[in-house]
Amino acid sequence: EDLRIEPASFDAAVCRLGLMLFPDPLQGLREIHRALRPGGRVCTVVFAGPPRNPCITALTGTALRHAGLPPRDPAVPGGLFSLSRPGQLDALFQEAGFHDVATMAMDAVFRMPTVDDYLAFVRSSASPVLQILDGLGAAAAQAAWDDIRAQLQAFTTPDGWAGPNELLLTAARKPAGWNA
């Protein structure tokens, strides 16, 4: 949200699965706009809504339930699904000063050899699930992981594990005559 670089320093910017985590995504887009040269382009990728991302909802929903916590509002700024409402991304990009804004949904199946490989990936990443389960004792946390595994097993195919996800890709351009 504060790039601390000279204005008009870049021809292009890419933000992959990050913009939705910004507390103030509009400010982040304004900073990207400021950093781009006139005519520069930006592309971002964020998660589509919860119904289109059953692996993530199974992970977080099951972890929250085991931790005795209520479901989270997907629209809360900084959350994985915070930019998933229809039209939201286009409006933010336009408000930040971008033109030729276009958002499209794309399937992004997460493939791993097995569900256990996927869970190992989740456990090795900075997943919010780890934070949710952190307060549980070892046995309770293992019960949560076992429950998550059982649910995600549904995505096992003859070719391995294939977790469905949908992403929203947005591309836009800083107007050529813009001097800020």
Backbone as numpy.savetxt, mean C-alpha at the origin, in Angstrom:
# Nx Ny Nz CAx CAy CAz Cx Cy Cz
7.36 13.83 2.72 6.55 15.03 2.72 7.40 16.29 2.72
8.71 16.15 2.93 9.64 17.27 2.88 10.94 16.76 2.26
11.06 16.90 0.95 12.17 16.28 0.22 13.50 17.01 0.39
13.50 18.27 0.76 14.73 19.04 0.98 15.68 18.94 -0.21
15.13 19.15 -1.36 15.93 19.18 -2.59 15.52 20.43 -3.37
16.36 20.80 -4.31 16.08 21.97 -5.14 14.83 21.72 -5.98
14.02 22.75 -6.19 12.86 22.60 -7.07 13.30 22.21 -8.48
12.42 21.54 -9.17 12.62 21.16 -10.57 13.93 20.39 -10.77
14.21 19.46 -9.88 15.46 18.68 -9.93 15.35 17.35 -10.65
14.14 16.85 -10.88 13.96 15.50 -11.41 13.04 15.49 -12.62
13.31 14.56 -13.52 12.45 14.35 -14.68 11.26 13.45 -14.35
11.45 12.56 -13.39 10.41 11.59 -13.06 10.53 11.19 -11.59
9.41 10.73 -11.06 9.37 10.22 -9.68 8.49 8.98 -9.64
8.90 8.02 -8.83 8.15 6.78 -8.64 8.01 6.54 -7.14
6.82 6.18 -6.72 6.58 5.84 -5.32 5.77 4.54 -5.30
6.42 3.46 -4.93 5.80 2.12 -4.96 5.41 1.70 -3.55
4.10 1.58 -3.32 3.54 1.14 -2.05 4.05 1.98 -0.88
4.12 3.29 -1.10 4.55 4.19 -0.04 3.59 5.34 0.21
2.98 5.88 -0.84 2.15 7.07 -0.70 1.03 6.87 0.31
0.46 5.68 0.36 -0.66 5.42 1.28 -0.21 5.46 2.73
1.09 5.34 2.98 1.60 5.35 4.35 1.91 6.75 4.85
1.86 7.75 3.97 2.12 9.13 4.38 0.98 9.62 5.27
1.29 10.29 6.39 0.23 10.90 7.19 -0.53 11.97 6.40
0.17 12.65 5.47 -0.44 13.70 4.64 -0.03 13.46 3.18
-0.74 12.58 2.48 -0.34 12.26 1.11 -0.41 13.46 0.16
-1.33 14.40 0.41 -1.40 15.58 -0.44 -0.11 16.39 -0.34
0.40 16.56 0.86 1.67 17.27 1.03 2.81 16.50 0.34
2.79 15.19 0.43 3.80 14.39 -0.26 3.74 14.60 -1.77
2.53 14.63 -2.33 2.39 14.86 -3.77 2.81 16.28 -4.15
2.52 17.24 -3.29 2.96 18.62 -3.56 4.49 18.69 -3.60
5.15 17.96 -2.72 6.61 17.93 -2.71 7.16 17.26 -3.96
6.52 16.18 -4.38 6.94 15.53 -5.62 6.76 16.51 -6.79
5.62 17.19 -6.81 5.35 18.18 -7.85 6.43 19.25 -7.86
6.81 19.75 -6.71 7.84 20.78 -6.59 9.19 20.26 -7.11
9.48 19.00 -6.84 10.77 18.42 -7.21 10.89 18.11 -8.70
9.75 17.99 -9.38 9.78 17.65 -10.81 10.01 18.88 -11.69
10.73 18.66 -12.77 10.89 19.70 -13.78 9.56 19.86 -14.52
9.31 21.02 -15.13 8.11 21.16 -15.95 8.05 20.05 -17.00
6.90 19.43 -17.12 6.72 18.30 -18.02 7.11 16.96 -17.40
7.64 16.99 -16.17 8.04 15.76 -15.49 6.85 14.86 -15.17
7.14 13.60 -14.99 6.07 12.62 -14.75 6.26 11.93 -13.41
5.13 11.50 -12.86 5.12 10.77 -11.60 4.25 9.53 -11.76
4.62 8.48 -11.07 3.84 7.25 -11.05 3.85 6.70 -9.63
2.68 6.37 -9.13 2.59 5.76 -7.80 1.78 4.47 -7.88
2.02 3.60 -6.91 1.25 2.37 -6.77 0.85 2.26 -5.31
-0.45 2.05 -5.07 -0.97 1.85 -3.72 -1.92 0.65 -3.74
-2.27 0.16 -2.57 -3.23 -0.95 -2.49 -4.63 -0.46 -2.79
-5.39 -1.26 -3.54 -6.82 -1.04 -3.71 -7.50 -1.39 -2.38
-8.82 -1.37 -2.35 -9.55 -1.57 -1.10 -9.48 -2.97 -0.52
-9.90 -3.09 0.73 -9.84 -4.38 1.43 -10.48 -5.55 0.69
-11.67 -5.39 0.08 -12.26 -6.55 -0.59 -11.40 -7.11 -1.73
-10.53 -6.27 -2.31 -9.70 -6.68 -3.43 -8.34 -7.21 -2.97
-8.11 -7.23 -1.66 -6.83 -7.67 -1.11 -7.06 -8.64 0.05
-7.60 -9.82 -0.24 -7.98 -10.74 0.83 -6.81 -11.26 1.66
-5.63 -11.32 1.11 -4.48 -11.79 1.91 -4.17 -10.81 3.03
-4.14 -9.53 2.68 -3.84 -8.50 3.68 -4.95 -8.44 4.72
-6.21 -8.51 4.27 -7.30 -8.44 5.24 -7.32 -9.67 6.14
-6.96 -10.84 5.61 -6.88 -12.04 6.45 -5.77 -11.88 7.48
-4.62 -11.38 7.04 -3.50 -11.17 7.97 -3.87 -10.21 9.09
-4.29 -9.01 8.72 -4.53 -7.98 9.74 -5.78 -8.27 10.55
-6.85 -8.71 9.88 -8.08 -8.99 10.62 -7.92 -10.10 11.64
-7.23 -11.15 11.27 -7.00 -12.27 12.19 -6.09 -11.85 13.33
-5.05 -11.09 13.02 -4.14 -10.61 14.07 -4.89 -9.71 15.06
-5.70 -8.80 14.55 -6.47 -7.91 15.44 -7.42 -8.71 16.33
-8.10 -9.69 15.73 -9.04 -10.51 16.51 -8.31 -11.25 17.61
-7.17 -11.86 17.31 -6.41 -12.59 18.33 -5.86 -11.66 19.41
-5.57 -10.42 19.03 -5.06 -9.45 20.01 -6.18 -8.78 20.79
-7.44 -9.11 20.46 -8.57 -8.51 21.15 -8.79 -7.05 20.78
-8.36 -6.67 19.59 -8.48 -5.28 19.14 -9.60 -5.16 18.11
-10.25 -4.00 18.04 -11.32 -3.81 17.05 -10.75 -3.69 15.64
-11.59 -3.94 14.64 -11.14 -3.74 13.26 -10.73 -2.28 13.05
-9.80 -2.06 12.14 -9.33 -0.71 11.86 -10.10 -0.11 10.69
-10.30 1.20 10.77 -10.94 1.94 9.68 -9.96 2.01 8.52
-10.28 1.43 7.37 -9.33 1.42 6.26 -9.01 2.81 5.71
-9.85 3.80 5.99 -9.64 5.15 5.45 -8.72 6.01 6.29
-8.29 5.53 7.46 -7.43 6.33 8.33 -6.12 6.63 7.60
-5.71 7.91 7.57 -4.45 8.26 6.90 -3.28 7.43 7.44
-2.44 7.02 6.52 -1.26 6.24 6.89 -1.47 4.75 6.87
-2.71 4.30 6.64 -3.00 2.87 6.60 -2.82 2.29 5.20
-2.72 0.98 5.12 -2.48 0.31 3.84 -3.56 0.61 2.80
-4.80 0.83 3.23 -5.90 1.05 2.30 -6.38 2.50 2.29
-5.60 3.41 2.85 -6.04 4.79 3.06 -6.31 5.56 1.77
-5.79 5.12 0.64 -6.00 5.83 -0.63 -6.79 4.99 -1.62
-7.62 4.11 -1.11 -8.31 3.16 -1.99 -9.72 3.57 -2.40
-10.24 4.68 -1.89 -11.60 5.08 -2.25 -11.65 5.53 -3.72
-12.71 5.17 -4.44 -12.81 5.55 -5.86 -12.67 7.06 -6.04
-11.83 7.46 -6.98 -11.63 8.86 -7.31 -10.68 9.62 -6.39
-10.33 9.02 -5.27 -9.51 9.70 -4.27 -8.13 10.07 -4.81
-7.46 9.14 -5.45 -6.11 9.41 -5.96 -6.12 10.50 -7.03
-7.03 10.40 -7.98 -7.09 11.41 -9.03 -7.30 12.80 -8.43
-8.20 12.90 -7.46 -8.46 14.20 -6.83 -7.22 14.74 -6.11
-6.51 13.88 -5.40 -5.29 14.31 -4.70 -4.22 14.79 -5.69
-4.00 14.04 -6.75 -3.00 14.43 -7.76 -3.38 15.77 -8.39
-4.65 15.94 -8.72 -5.08 17.19 -9.33 -4.93 18.35 -8.35
-5.29 18.14 -7.09 -5.13 19.19 -6.09 -3.66 19.56 -5.89
-2.77 18.60 -6.07 -1.33 18.87 -5.94 -0.76 19.58 -7.17
-1.57 19.75 -8.23 -1.13 20.49 -9.41 -0.79 19.65 -10.62
-1.01 18.35 -10.56 -0.69 17.48 -11.69 -1.80 17.49 -12.73
-1.42 17.25 -13.98 -2.35 17.14 -15.10 -2.24 15.74 -15.69
-3.14 15.45 -16.61 -3.16 14.15 -17.30 -3.12 13.00 -16.29
-3.92 13.12 -15.25 -3.95 12.12 -14.18 -4.78 10.93 -14.64
-4.25 9.75 -14.46 -4.97 8.52 -14.80 -4.64 7.45 -13.78
-5.69 6.82 -13.26 -5.52 5.73 -12.30 -6.16 4.47 -12.88
-5.44 3.37 -12.75 -5.99 2.09 -13.20 -5.72 1.02 -12.16
-6.66 0.09 -12.05 -6.48 -1.05 -11.15 -5.72 -2.14 -11.90
-4.87 -2.84 -11.16 -4.14 -3.95 -11.78 -4.00 -5.09 -10.78
-4.18 -6.29 -11.29 -3.98 -7.47 -10.47 -2.49 -7.64 -10.19
-2.18 -8.01 -8.97 -0.78 -8.22 -8.58 -0.72 -9.44 -7.67
-0.81 -10.60 -8.28 -0.80 -11.85 -7.52 0.58 -12.02 -6.88
0.58 -12.29 -5.59 1.83 -12.52 -4.85 2.08 -14.02 -4.88
3.13 -14.44 -5.56 3.40 -15.87 -5.73 4.58 -16.30 -4.88
4.40 -17.42 -4.21 5.46 -18.03 -3.40 5.32 -19.54 -3.57
6.37 -20.30 -3.27 6.26 -21.76 -3.38 5.16 -22.33 -2.48
5.06 -21.81 -1.25 4.06 -22.33 -0.29 3.54 -21.19 0.57
2.45 -21.45 1.27 1.93 -20.47 2.22 2.95 -20.20 3.33
3.72 -21.22 3.70 4.74 -21.02 4.74 5.84 -20.06 4.26
6.16 -20.11 2.99 7.14 -19.16 2.44 6.58 -17.74 2.51
5.29 -17.59 2.21 4.67 -16.27 2.30 4.70 -15.77 3.74
4.35 -16.63 4.69 4.35 -16.21 6.09 5.76 -15.88 6.57
6.76 -16.58 6.08 8.15 -16.25 6.42 8.50 -14.87 5.89
8.03 -14.55 4.68 8.23 -13.21 4.13 7.57 -12.16 5.01
6.32 -12.40 5.39 5.59 -11.45 6.24 6.34 -11.24 7.55
6.79 -12.31 8.14 7.49 -12.22 9.43 8.84 -11.52 9.30
9.44 -11.53 8.13 10.75 -10.88 7.94 10.62 -9.43 7.50
9.41 -9.00 7.22 9.20 -7.62 6.76 8.72 -6.76 7.92
8.49 -5.51 7.62 8.00 -4.59 8.65 6.47 -4.61 8.66
5.90 -5.76 8.63 4.45 -5.92 8.55 3.75 -5.39 9.79
2.61 -4.70 9.60 1.82 -4.26 10.75 1.35 -5.43 11.62
1.27 -6.62 11.03 0.84 -7.80 11.78 1.81 -8.07 12.94
3.09 -7.86 12.71 4.08 -8.08 13.77 3.83 -7.14 14.94
3.49 -5.90 14.64 3.21 -4.93 15.71 1.96 -5.32 16.47
0.95 -5.78 15.76 -0.30 -6.17 16.41 -0.07 -7.35 17.35
0.68 -8.34 16.91 0.88 -9.56 17.70 1.99 -9.42 18.74
2.73 -8.34 18.70 3.88 -8.15 19.58 3.51 -8.23 21.07
2.32 -7.78 21.42 1.92 -7.77 22.83 1.40 -9.10 23.35
1.28 -10.08 22.48 0.77 -11.38 22.91 1.90 -12.26 23.42
1.57 -13.18 24.28 2.53 -14.19 24.71 2.85 -15.13 23.55
3.87 -15.94 23.72 4.34 -16.82 22.64 3.24 -17.77 22.17
2.51 -18.38 23.10 1.48 -19.35 22.71 0.33 -18.66 21.98
-0.09 -17.50 22.47 -1.19 -16.77 21.83 -0.77 -16.28 20.44
0.46 -15.81 20.32 0.95 -15.36 19.01 1.01 -16.53 18.03
1.47 -17.68 18.49 1.54 -18.85 17.61 0.15 -19.29 17.18
-0.82 -19.20 18.09 -2.20 -19.53 17.73 -2.71 -18.59 16.64
-2.34 -17.32 16.72 -2.74 -16.36 15.69 -2.09 -16.71 14.35
-0.80 -17.02 14.37 -0.11 -17.39 13.13 -0.70 -18.67 12.54
-1.07 -19.63 13.38 -1.68 -20.86 12.89 -3.03 -20.58 12.23
-3.80 -19.67 12.83 -5.10 -19.29 12.28 -4.90 -18.57 10.93
-3.95 -17.65 10.89 -3.64 -16.94 9.64 -3.24 -17.94 8.55
-2.37 -18.87 8.91 -1.92 -19.87 7.95 -3.10 -20.67 7.40
-4.00 -21.09 8.29 -5.15 -21.88 7.86 -6.01 -21.10 6.85
-6.19 -19.81 7.10 -6.99 -18.99 6.17 -6.28 -18.79 4.83
-4.99 -18.52 4.88 -4.24 -18.26 3.65 -3.97 -19.52 2.84
-4.11 -20.66 3.45 -3.94 -21.94 2.75 -4.91 -22.05 1.58
-6.03 -21.32 1.66 -7.03 -21.35 0.59 -6.48 -20.88 -0.76
-5.36 -20.16 -0.74 -4.78 -19.64 -1.97 -3.68 -20.53 -2.54
-3.61 -21.76 -2.04 -2.64 -22.72 -2.57 -3.19 -23.30 -3.87
-2.33 -23.34 -4.88 -2.70 -23.87 -6.19 -1.75 -25.03 -6.52
-2.02 -25.77 -7.58 -1.07 -26.82 -7.99 0.32 -26.28 -8.31
0.40 -25.00 -8.64 1.69 -24.38 -8.98 2.34 -23.64 -7.82
1.76 -23.73 -6.64 2.31 -23.02 -5.48 1.27 -22.13 -4.85
1.73 -21.21 -4.04 0.82 -20.30 -3.34 0.66 -19.03 -4.17
-0.58 -18.57 -4.38 -0.87 -17.40 -5.21 -1.87 -16.51 -4.49
-1.36 -15.54 -3.76 -2.22 -14.63 -3.00 -2.72 -13.48 -3.84
-4.04 -13.34 -4.00 -4.57 -12.26 -4.82 -4.41 -10.90 -4.15
-4.01 -9.93 -4.94 -3.92 -8.54 -4.52 -4.34 -7.68 -5.70
-4.85 -6.49 -5.40 -5.12 -5.51 -6.44 -4.46 -4.21 -6.04
-3.77 -3.60 -7.00 -3.08 -2.34 -6.77 -3.69 -1.27 -7.66
-3.54 -0.02 -7.24 -3.96 1.12 -8.04 -2.72 1.86 -8.51
-2.55 1.93 -9.82 -1.41 2.62 -10.42 -1.91 3.97 -10.92
-1.26 5.04 -10.48 -1.61 6.39 -10.93 -0.41 7.01 -11.62
-0.65 7.57 -12.79 0.38 8.29 -13.53 -0.13 9.70 -13.80
0.79 10.67 -13.76 0.40 12.06 -13.98 1.61 12.84 -14.48
1.35 14.09 -14.88 2.39 14.94 -15.44 2.31 16.33 -14.81
3.48 16.90 -14.54 3.55 18.30 -14.12 3.44 19.13 -15.39
2.56 20.13 -15.43 2.42 20.92 -16.66 3.75 21.51 -17.12
3.94 21.57 -18.43 5.21 22.03 -19.01 5.50 23.49 -18.68
4.51 24.31 -18.51 4.75 25.73 -18.24 4.82 26.10 -16.78
4.86 25.11 -15.90 4.83 25.35 -14.45 6.23 25.67 -13.96
6.39 26.76 -13.21 7.71 27.19 -12.75 7.87 27.10 -11.24
7.29 26.15 -10.61 7.49 26.02 -9.16 7.61 24.58 -8.78
